[in-house]
PDB file of C-alpha atoms and ligand atoms in Angstrom:
ATOM      1  CA  MET A   1    -156.508 193.672  96.203  1.00  0.00           C
ATOM      2  CA  ALA A   2    -155.936 192.038  93.001  1.00  0.00           C
ATOM      3  CA  LEU A   3    -154.422 188.757  91.544  1.00  0.00           C
ATOM      4  CA  LEU A   4    -151.410 189.407  89.588  1.00  0.00           C
ATOM      5  CA  GLU A   5    -149.824 187.107  86.724  1.00  0.00           C
ATOM      6  CA  VAL A   6    -147.064 185.461  87.621  1.00  0.00           C
ATOM      7  CA  LEU A   7    -144.204 185.080  84.855  1.00  0.00           C
ATOM      8  CA  LYS A   8    -143.279 181.767  83.713  1.00  0.00           C
ATOM      9  CA  PHE A   9    -139.911 180.678  82.673  1.00  0.00           C
ATOM     10  CA  PRO A  10    -138.376 181.160  80.052  1.00  0.00           C
ATOM     11  CA  ASP A  11    -139.855 184.698  80.190  1.00  0.00           C
ATOM     12  CA  PRO A  12    -136.844 186.983  79.663  1.00  0.00           C
ATOM     13  CA  ARG A  13    -138.199 189.343  82.324  1.00  0.00           C
ATOM     14  CA  LEU A  14    -137.388 186.860  85.074  1.00  0.00           C
ATOM     15  CA  ARG A  15    -133.766 187.661  84.328  1.00  0.00           C
ATOM     16  CA  HIS A  16    -134.104 191.323  85.400  1.00  0.00           C
ATOM     17  CA  LYS A  17    -132.827 192.629  88.485  1.00  0.00           C
ATOM     18  CA  GLY A  18    -134.736 194.337  91.208  1.00  0.00           C
ATOM     19  CA  GLN A  19    -133.906 198.077  92.025  1.00  0.00           C
ATOM     20  CA  MET A  20    -133.349 199.096  95.569  1.00  0.00           C
ATOM     21  CA  VAL A  21    -136.441 200.691  97.286  1.00  0.00           C
ATOM     22  CA  GLU A  22    -135.622 204.071  98.095  1.00  0.00           C
ATOM     23  CA  LYS A  23    -139.064 204.629  99.789  1.00  0.00           C
ATOM     24  CA  ILE A  24    -142.123 202.568 100.654  1.00  0.00           C
ATOM     25  CA  THR A  25    -144.803 204.161  98.826  1.00  0.00           C
ATOM     26  CA  PRO A  26    -148.590 203.356  99.326  1.00  0.00           C
ATOM     27  CA  GLU A  27    -148.092 201.837  95.801  1.00  0.00           C
ATOM     28  CA  LEU A  28    -145.499 199.775  96.771  1.00  0.00           C
ATOM     29  CA  GLN A  29    -147.616 198.426  99.988  1.00  0.00           C
ATOM     30  CA  GLU A  30    -150.377 197.651  97.670  1.00  0.00           C
ATOM     31  CA  LEU A  31    -147.884 195.624  95.285  1.00  0.00           C
ATOM     32  CA  ALA A  32    -147.000 193.734  98.490  1.00  0.00           C
ATOM     33  CA  GLN A  33    -150.435 192.925  99.564  1.00  0.00           C
ATOM     34  CA  ASP A  34    -151.156 191.794  96.063  1.00  0.00           C
ATOM     35  CA  MET A  35    -148.220 189.592  95.913  1.00  0.00           C
ATOM     36  CA  LEU A  36    -149.207 187.940  99.165  1.00  0.00           C
ATOM     37  CA  GLU A  37    -152.961 187.211  97.605  1.00  0.00           C
ATOM     38  CA  THR A  38    -151.452 186.004  94.421  1.00  0.00           C
ATOM     39  CA  MET A  39    -149.022 183.619  96.336  1.00  0.00           C
ATOM     40  CA  LYS A  40    -151.517 182.109  98.504  1.00  0.00           C
ATOM     41  CA  SER A  41    -153.880 181.640  95.638  1.00  0.00           C
ATOM     42  CA  GLN A  42    -151.396 179.426  93.987  1.00  0.00           C
ATOM     43  CA  ASN A  43    -150.257 177.565  97.206  1.00  0.00           C
ATOM     44  CA  GLY A  44    -146.965 179.232  97.251  1.00  0.00           C
ATOM     45  CA  VAL A  45    -144.690 179.910 100.039  1.00  0.00           C
ATOM     46  CA  GLY A  46    -142.719 182.601  98.356  1.00  0.00           C
ATOM     47  CA  LEU A  47    -142.806 185.156  95.560  1.00  0.00           C
ATOM     48  CA  ALA A  48    -140.522 187.920  94.398  1.00  0.00           C
ATOM     49  CA  ALA A  49    -141.502 191.070  92.483  1.00  0.00           C
ATOM     50  CA  ILE A  50    -139.401 190.199  89.653  1.00  0.00           C
ATOM     51  CA  GLN A  51    -141.799 187.188  88.995  1.00  0.00           C
ATOM     52  CA  VAL A  52    -144.750 189.575  88.583  1.00  0.00           C
ATOM     53  CA  ALA A  53    -142.744 192.010  86.297  1.00  0.00           C
ATOM     54  CA  GLN A  54    -142.323 194.450  88.876  1.00  0.00           C
ATOM     55  CA  PRO A  55    -138.400 195.134  88.936  1.00  0.00           C
ATOM     56  CA  VAL A  56    -138.225 196.212  92.545  1.00  0.00           C
ATOM     57  CA  ARG A  57    -136.328 194.430  95.705  1.00  0.00           C
ATOM     58  CA  LEU A  58    -139.486 193.131  97.429  1.00  0.00           C
ATOM     59  CA  LEU A  59    -140.414 189.607  98.321  1.00  0.00           C
ATOM     60  CA  THR A  60    -143.271 187.888 100.239  1.00  0.00           C
ATOM     61  CA  ALA A  61    -143.004 184.555 101.986  1.00  0.00           C
ATOM     62  CA  ASP A  62    -145.331 182.519 104.179  1.00  0.00           C
ATOM     63  CA  THR A  63    -144.156 179.040 105.138  1.00  0.00           C
ATOM     64  CA  SER A  64    -146.120 178.690 108.350  1.00  0.00           C
ATOM     65  CA  SER A  65    -147.960 175.706 106.629  1.00  0.00           C
ATOM     66  CA  GLU A  66    -144.722 173.701 107.260  1.00  0.00           C
ATOM     67  CA  LEU A  67    -145.463 174.060 111.138  1.00  0.00           C
ATOM     68  CA  SER A  68    -149.170 174.133 111.418  1.00  0.00           C
ATOM     69  CA  ASP A  69    -149.962 171.139 109.114  1.00  0.00           C
ATOM     70  CA  PRO A  70    -147.829 168.205 110.317  1.00  0.00           C
ATOM     71  CA  SER A  71    -149.906 165.874 108.075  1.00  0.00           C
ATOM     72  CA  GLU A  72    -148.297 167.810 105.116  1.00  0.00           C
ATOM     73  CA  GLU A  73    -151.446 167.102 103.306  1.00  0.00           C
ATOM     74  CA  ASN A  74    -152.095 170.663 102.012  1.00  0.00           C
ATOM     75  CA  SER A  75    -148.310 171.506 101.355  1.00  0.00           C
ATOM     76  CA  ARG A  76    -146.415 170.592  98.501  1.00  0.00           C
ATOM     77  CA  TYR A  77    -143.226 170.351 100.395  1.00  0.00           C
ATOM     78  CA  SER A  78    -142.352 167.744 102.843  1.00  0.00           C
ATOM     79  CA  THR A  79    -140.235 169.520 105.431  1.00  0.00           C
ATOM     80  CA  SER A  80    -139.804 166.903 107.941  1.00  0.00           C
ATOM     81  CA  GLU A  81    -136.231 166.695 107.273  1.00  0.00           C
ATOM     82  CA  LEU A  82    -135.608 170.378 107.888  1.00  0.00           C
ATOM     83  CA  LYS A  83    -134.436 171.913 111.338  1.00  0.00           C
ATOM     84  CA  LYS A  84    -137.334 174.108 112.628  1.00  0.00           C
ATOM     85  CA  ASP A  85    -135.723 175.473 115.831  1.00  0.00           C
ATOM     86  CA  LEU A  86    -135.562 179.192 114.468  1.00  0.00           C
ATOM     87  CA  VAL A  87    -138.447 179.247 112.002  1.00  0.00           C
ATOM     88  CA  ALA A  88    -141.043 178.379 114.755  1.00  0.00           C
ATOM     89  CA  HIS A  89    -140.361 181.721 116.489  1.00  0.00           C
ATOM     90  CA  ILE A  90    -140.940 184.147 113.350  1.00  0.00           C
ATOM     91  CA  LYS A  91    -144.134 185.620 112.493  1.00  0.00           C
ATOM     92  CA  GLN A  92    -145.577 185.226 109.133  1.00  0.00           C
ATOM     93  CA  PRO A  93    -146.303 186.115 106.528  1.00  0.00           C
ATOM     94  CA  LEU A  94    -143.129 188.507 105.649  1.00  0.00           C
ATOM     95  CA  ILE A  95    -143.195 191.631 103.431  1.00  0.00           C
ATOM     96  CA  LEU A  96    -139.478 192.242 103.034  1.00  0.00           C
ATOM     97  CA  PHE A  97    -137.987 195.320 100.820  1.00  0.00           C
ATOM     98  CA  ASN A  98    -134.173 195.033  99.907  1.00  0.00           C
ATOM     99  CA  PRO A  99    -133.753 191.800 101.680  1.00  0.00           C
ATOM    100  CA  GLU A 100    -130.112 190.779 101.684  1.00  0.00           C
ATOM    101  CA  VAL A 101    -128.338 187.675 103.127  1.00  0.00           C
ATOM    102  CA  ILE A 102    -125.809 188.837 105.647  1.00  0.00           C
ATOM    103  CA  LYS A 103    -124.649 185.397 107.040  1.00  0.00           C
ATOM    104  CA  LYS A 104    -124.915 181.843 106.109  1.00  0.00           C
ATOM    105  CA  GLU A 105    -124.566 178.640 108.238  1.00  0.00           C
ATOM    106  CA  GLY A 106    -124.505 174.840 107.208  1.00  0.00           C
ATOM    107  CA  GLN A 107    -125.725 173.255 104.379  1.00  0.00           C
ATOM    108  CA  VAL A 108    -128.933 171.492 103.306  1.00  0.00           C
ATOM    109  CA  ILE A 109    -130.492 169.661 100.060  1.00  0.00           C
ATOM    110  CA  PHE A 110    -133.968 170.212  99.299  1.00  0.00           C
ATOM    111  CA  PRO A 111    -136.619 169.553  96.569  1.00  0.00           C
ATOM    112  CA  GLU A 112    -137.522 173.189  95.563  1.00  0.00           C
ATOM    113  CA  GLY A 113    -140.370 174.298  93.345  1.00  0.00           C
ATOM    114  CA  CYS A 114    -141.074 177.927  91.931  1.00  0.00           C
ATOM    115  CA  LEU A 115    -144.153 179.564  90.946  1.00  0.00           C
ATOM    116  CA  SER A 116    -142.512 180.324  87.581  1.00  0.00           C
ATOM    117  CA  PHE A 117    -141.999 176.640  86.919  1.00  0.00           C
ATOM    118  CA  PRO A 118    -145.186 175.270  87.957  1.00  0.00           C
ATOM    119  CA  SER A 119    -145.010 171.518  88.907  1.00  0.00           C
ATOM    120  CA  TYR A 120    -141.425 171.209  88.187  1.00  0.00           C
ATOM    121  CA  PHE A 121    -139.242 170.436  91.164  1.00  0.00           C
ATOM    122  CA  ALA A 122    -135.535 169.973  91.587  1.00  0.00           C
ATOM    123  CA  LYS A 123    -133.227 169.180  94.440  1.00  0.00           C
ATOM    124  CA  ILE A 124    -130.944 172.109  95.325  1.00  0.00           C
ATOM    125  CA  LYS A 125    -128.089 172.727  97.715  1.00  0.00           C
ATOM    126  CA  ARG A 126    -128.338 175.871  99.924  1.00  0.00           C
ATOM    127  CA  ALA A 127    -127.501 177.127 103.318  1.00  0.00           C
ATOM    128  CA  GLU A 128    -129.432 175.630 106.240  1.00  0.00           C
ATOM    129  CA  ILE A 129    -129.518 178.776 108.210  1.00  0.00           C
ATOM    130  CA  VAL A 130    -129.540 182.585 107.147  1.00  0.00           C
ATOM    131  CA  GLU A 131    -129.656 185.975 108.495  1.00  0.00           C
ATOM    132  CA  VAL A 132    -131.510 188.344 106.592  1.00  0.00           C
ATOM    133  CA  LYS A 133    -131.412 192.056 106.642  1.00  0.00           C
ATOM    134  CA  ALA A 134    -134.570 193.800 105.255  1.00  0.00           C
ATOM    135  CA  LEU A 135    -136.975 196.536 105.712  1.00  0.00           C
ATOM    136  CA  ASN A 136    -140.670 195.577 106.686  1.00  0.00           C
ATOM    137  CA  GLU A 137    -143.747 197.121 105.264  1.00  0.00           C
ATOM    138  CA  GLU A 138    -143.426 199.997 107.573  1.00  0.00           C
ATOM    139  CA  GLY A 139    -139.965 200.537 106.348  1.00  0.00           C
ATOM    140  CA  GLN A 140    -138.405 199.569 109.648  1.00  0.00           C
ATOM    141  CA  GLU A 141    -134.981 197.821 109.579  1.00  0.00           C
ATOM    142  CA  VAL A 142    -135.419 194.063 110.457  1.00  0.00           C
ATOM    143  CA  LEU A 143    -133.119 191.188 111.182  1.00  0.00           C
ATOM    144  CA  ILE A 144    -134.371 187.602 110.498  1.00  0.00           C
ATOM    145  CA  LYS A 145    -132.434 184.468 111.471  1.00  0.00           C
ATOM    146  CA  THR A 146    -134.016 181.398 110.320  1.00  0.00           C
ATOM    147  CA  ASP A 147    -134.074 177.950 109.393  1.00  0.00           C
ATOM    148  CA  GLY A 148    -136.652 175.308 108.151  1.00  0.00           C
ATOM    149  CA  LEU A 149    -138.296 175.983 104.714  1.00  0.00           C
ATOM    150  CA  LEU A 150    -138.330 179.767 105.204  1.00  0.00           C
ATOM    151  CA  SER A 151    -134.370 180.054 105.079  1.00  0.00           C
ATOM    152  CA  ILE A 152    -134.623 178.107 101.710  1.00  0.00           C
ATOM    153  CA  CYS A 153    -137.598 180.097 100.562  1.00  0.00           C
ATOM    154  CA  LEU A 154    -135.672 183.330 101.528  1.00  0.00           C
ATOM    155  CA  GLN A 155    -132.622 182.446  99.698  1.00  0.00           C
ATOM    156  CA  HIS A 156    -134.734 181.305  96.623  1.00  0.00           C
ATOM    157  CA  GLU A 157    -136.478 184.929  96.768  1.00  0.00           C
ATOM    158  CA  ILE A 158    -133.686 186.906  96.883  1.00  0.00           C
ATOM    159  CA  ASP A 159    -132.122 185.098  94.018  1.00  0.00           C
ATOM    160  CA  HIS A 160    -134.752 186.067  91.975  1.00  0.00           C
ATOM    161  CA  LEU A 161    -134.508 189.634  92.653  1.00  0.00           C
ATOM    162  CA  ASP A 162    -130.914 189.106  91.056  1.00  0.00           C
ATOM    163  CA  GLY A 163    -132.515 187.620  88.250  1.00  0.00           C
ATOM    164  CA  LYS A 164    -131.366 184.194  89.392  1.00  0.00           C
ATOM    165  CA  LEU A 165    -133.436 180.954  89.103  1.00  0.00           C
ATOM    166  CA  PHE A 166    -133.385 177.874  91.081  1.00  0.00           C
ATOM    167  CA  ILE A 167    -132.319 175.710  87.885  1.00  0.00           C
ATOM    168  CA  ASP A 168    -129.027 178.103  87.801  1.00  0.00           C
ATOM    169  CA  HIS A 169    -127.729 176.137  91.109  1.00  0.00           C
ATOM    170  CA  LEU A 170    -128.101 172.818  89.040  1.00  0.00           C
ATOM    171  CA  SER A 171    -125.266 171.183  87.051  1.00  0.00           C
ATOM    172  CA  PRO A 172    -125.246 172.435  83.428  1.00  0.00           C
ATOM    173  CA  ILE A 173    -126.632 169.008  82.488  1.00  0.00           C
ATOM    174  CA  LYS A 174    -129.405 168.973  84.835  1.00  0.00           C
ATOM    175  CA  SER A 175    -130.482 172.261  84.124  1.00  0.00           C
ATOM    176  CA  GLN A 176    -130.413 171.424  80.499  1.00  0.00           C
ATOM    177  CA  ARG A 177    -132.513 168.538  81.051  1.00  0.00           C
ATOM    178  CA  LEU A 178    -135.201 170.397  83.015  1.00  0.00           C
ATOM    179  CA  LYS A 179    -135.530 173.129  80.460  1.00  0.00           C
ATOM    180  CA  GLU A 180    -135.850 170.336  77.795  1.00  0.00           C
ATOM    181  CA  GLU A 181    -138.722 168.866  79.727  1.00  0.00           C
ATOM    182  CA  ILE A 182    -140.360 172.126  79.945  1.00  0.00           C
ATOM    183  CA  LYS A 183    -140.062 172.719  76.411  1.00  0.00           C
ATOM    184  CA  LYS A 184    -141.483 169.189  75.571  1.00  0.00           C
ATOM    185  CA  ASN A 185    -144.309 169.130  78.172  1.00  0.00           C
ATOM    186  CA  GLY A 186    -145.076 172.650  78.885  1.00  0.00           C
ATOM    187  CA  TYR A 187    -146.841 173.789  82.132  1.00  0.00           C
ATOM    188  CA  PRO A 188    -150.006 172.077  83.475  1.00  0.00           C
ATOM    189  CA  ASP A 189    -153.259 173.698  82.436  1.00  0.00           C
ATOM    190  CA  LYS A 190    -154.659 175.605  85.511  1.00  0.00           C
ATOM    191  CA  SER A 191    -158.143 174.221  85.237  1.00  0.00           C
ATOM    192  CA  ALA A 192    -156.657 170.671  85.187  1.00  0.00           C
ATOM    193  CA  THR A 193    -154.827 171.338  88.376  1.00  0.00           C
ATOM    194  CA  ALA A 194    -157.579 173.154  90.118  1.00  0.00           C
TER     195      ALA A 194
HETATM  196 ZN1   ZN B   1    -139.277 180.933  92.404  1.00  0.00          ZN
END
């Protein structure tokens, strides 16, 4: 396994769209494992292949810390406001190929971050519950109905596979303000946050 470089905004490759995966090859399975490792090494809860410069429809996710760590000390997300009835039954981490939202319910506003925008957060409106159809790492079709942080995470990562970023959900003024802030302050030095 290997740690991969995560592209940072405004890298133009973050605007690329992922290709449908026709066949889950050993290379793609290895990529998925590397993505999981990379995601965890940066305390992320989700990662899309687009973010590691691989234009395929593949994402990894693991929000289990929202359930196992009620103190939230080790999590950068406070999820106490979110409904978690469905997410509690889902086995994580998830590796999903060709994920697609087929149903949405309700609405929730939550401060999201992104490994391509380290240390920046913005409140985004999303569906509260989603049903996602995908292939698992063995190529079997799976249907995941979830709430909680996982619902937000899956919507966020599927956006990445279409070249869409969380800032695209903000009003033009708020999005511009965040872009200017990034331009001015940049991203934190890895050694400084470790
Ligand atoms: Zn992201």
